[in-house]
CSV table of C-alpha atoms in Angstrom, one decimal:
chain,number,residue,atom,x,y,z
A,1331,MET,CA,-18.7,24.2,-6.4
A,1332,SER,CA,-18.1,20.5,-6.2
A,1333,THR,CA,-20.8,17.9,-5.6
A,1334,LEU,CA,-20.6,14.5,-3.8
A,1335,ALA,CA,-20.6,12.8,-7.2
A,1336,ASP,CA,-17.3,14.6,-8.1
A,1337,TRP,CA,-15.3,13.2,-5.1
A,1338,PRO,CA,-13.9,10.1,-6.9
A,1339,ALA,CA,-12.5,12.2,-9.7
A,1340,GLN,CA,-11.1,14.8,-7.3
A,1341,LEU,CA,-9.5,12.0,-5.2
A,1342,TRP,CA,-7.9,10.5,-8.3
A,1343,ASP,CA,-6.6,13.9,-9.4
A,1344,ARG,CA,-4.9,14.3,-6.0
A,1345,VAL,CA,-3.5,10.8,-6.0
A,1346,ALA,CA,-2.2,10.9,-9.5
A,1347,ALA,CA,-0.9,14.4,-9.4
A,1348,ALA,CA,2.8,14.8,-10.3
A,1349,GLN,CA,5.0,15.7,-7.4
A,1350,ASP,CA,8.3,17.5,-7.3
A,1351,PRO,CA,11.2,15.1,-6.7
A,1352,VAL,CA,12.8,15.2,-3.3
A,1353,SER,CA,16.4,16.2,-3.0
A,1354,TRP,CA,19.1,13.5,-2.6
A,1355,GLN,CA,19.7,14.7,1.0
A,1356,VAL,CA,16.1,13.9,1.9
A,1357,SER,CA,16.3,10.6,0.1
A,1358,LEU,CA,19.5,9.7,2.0
A,1359,LEU,CA,17.9,10.7,5.4
A,1360,LEU,CA,14.8,8.6,4.7
A,1361,ALA,CA,16.9,5.6,3.7
A,1362,ALA,CA,18.9,6.0,6.9
A,1363,VAL,CA,15.8,6.2,9.1
A,1364,VAL,CA,14.3,3.1,7.4
A,1365,LEU,CA,17.4,1.1,7.8
A,1366,ALA,CA,17.7,2.0,11.4
A,1367,VAL,CA,14.1,1.0,12.1
A,1368,ILE,CA,14.4,-2.3,10.1
A,1369,TRP,CA,17.8,-3.3,11.6
A,1370,SER,CA,16.6,-2.7,15.2
A,1371,PRO,CA,15.0,-5.8,16.7
A,1372,GLY,CA,11.9,-4.0,18.0
A,1373,GLY,CA,11.5,-2.0,14.8
A,1374,TYR,CA,11.7,-5.1,12.7
A,1375,ARG,CA,9.0,-6.8,14.7
A,1376,LEU,CA,6.7,-3.8,14.3
A,1377,VAL,CA,7.4,-3.4,10.6
A,1378,ARG,CA,6.9,-7.1,10.0
A,1379,HIS,CA,3.4,-7.0,11.5
A,1380,LEU,CA,2.4,-3.8,9.8
A,1381,VAL,CA,3.4,-5.2,6.4
A,1382,THR,CA,1.4,-8.4,7.1
A,1383,LEU,CA,-1.6,-6.3,8.2
A,1384,VAL,CA,-1.5,-4.2,5.0
A,1385,HIS,CA,-1.1,-7.2,2.8
A,1386,GLU,CA,-4.0,-9.0,4.3
A,1387,ALA,CA,-6.1,-5.8,4.1
A,1388,GLY,CA,-5.4,-5.9,0.4
A,1389,HIS,CA,-7.0,-9.3,0.2
A,1390,ALA,CA,-10.1,-8.0,2.1
A,1391,VAL,CA,-10.4,-5.0,-0.3
A,1392,VAL,CA,-10.3,-7.3,-3.3
A,1393,ALA,CA,-12.9,-9.6,-1.7
A,1394,ALA,CA,-15.2,-6.6,-0.9
A,1395,LEU,CA,-14.8,-5.3,-4.5
A,1396,ARG,CA,-15.8,-8.7,-5.8
A,1397,ALA,CA,-18.8,-8.8,-3.4
A,1398,GLY,CA,-17.1,-11.3,-1.1
A,1399,ASP,CA,-16.6,-14.0,-3.7
A,1400,CYS,CA,-12.9,-14.7,-4.4
A,1401,ARG,CA,-13.2,-18.3,-5.4
A,1402,GLU,CA,-12.6,-17.3,-9.1
A,1403,CYS,CA,-9.4,-15.4,-7.9
A,1404,ALA,CA,-8.1,-18.5,-6.1
A,1405,SER,CA,-8.8,-20.8,-9.1
A,1406,MET,CA,-6.8,-18.5,-11.3
A,1407,LEU,CA,-3.8,-18.8,-9.0
A,1408,THR,CA,-4.1,-22.6,-8.5
A,1409,PRO,CA,-1.8,-24.5,-10.9
A,1410,PRO,CA,-3.5,-27.1,-13.1
A,1411,VAL,CA,-3.4,-30.7,-11.9
């Protein structure tokens, strides 16, 4: 029986578990769907905004993990004068 303290390890085990590779037919189908969505004007606008949203959420996660202080992160990325 698992406890609440075990959930991080269980989550990591599920995330890092090896998966069987997909067939080339599935890969080709997924590539075709992605290209169709990206090449369509409406699809591109939607994907562009979703990518930006996920990117900015990554910044928020890093800030939350650093207790809201990202000044040191920004100073590491700023080129010296």
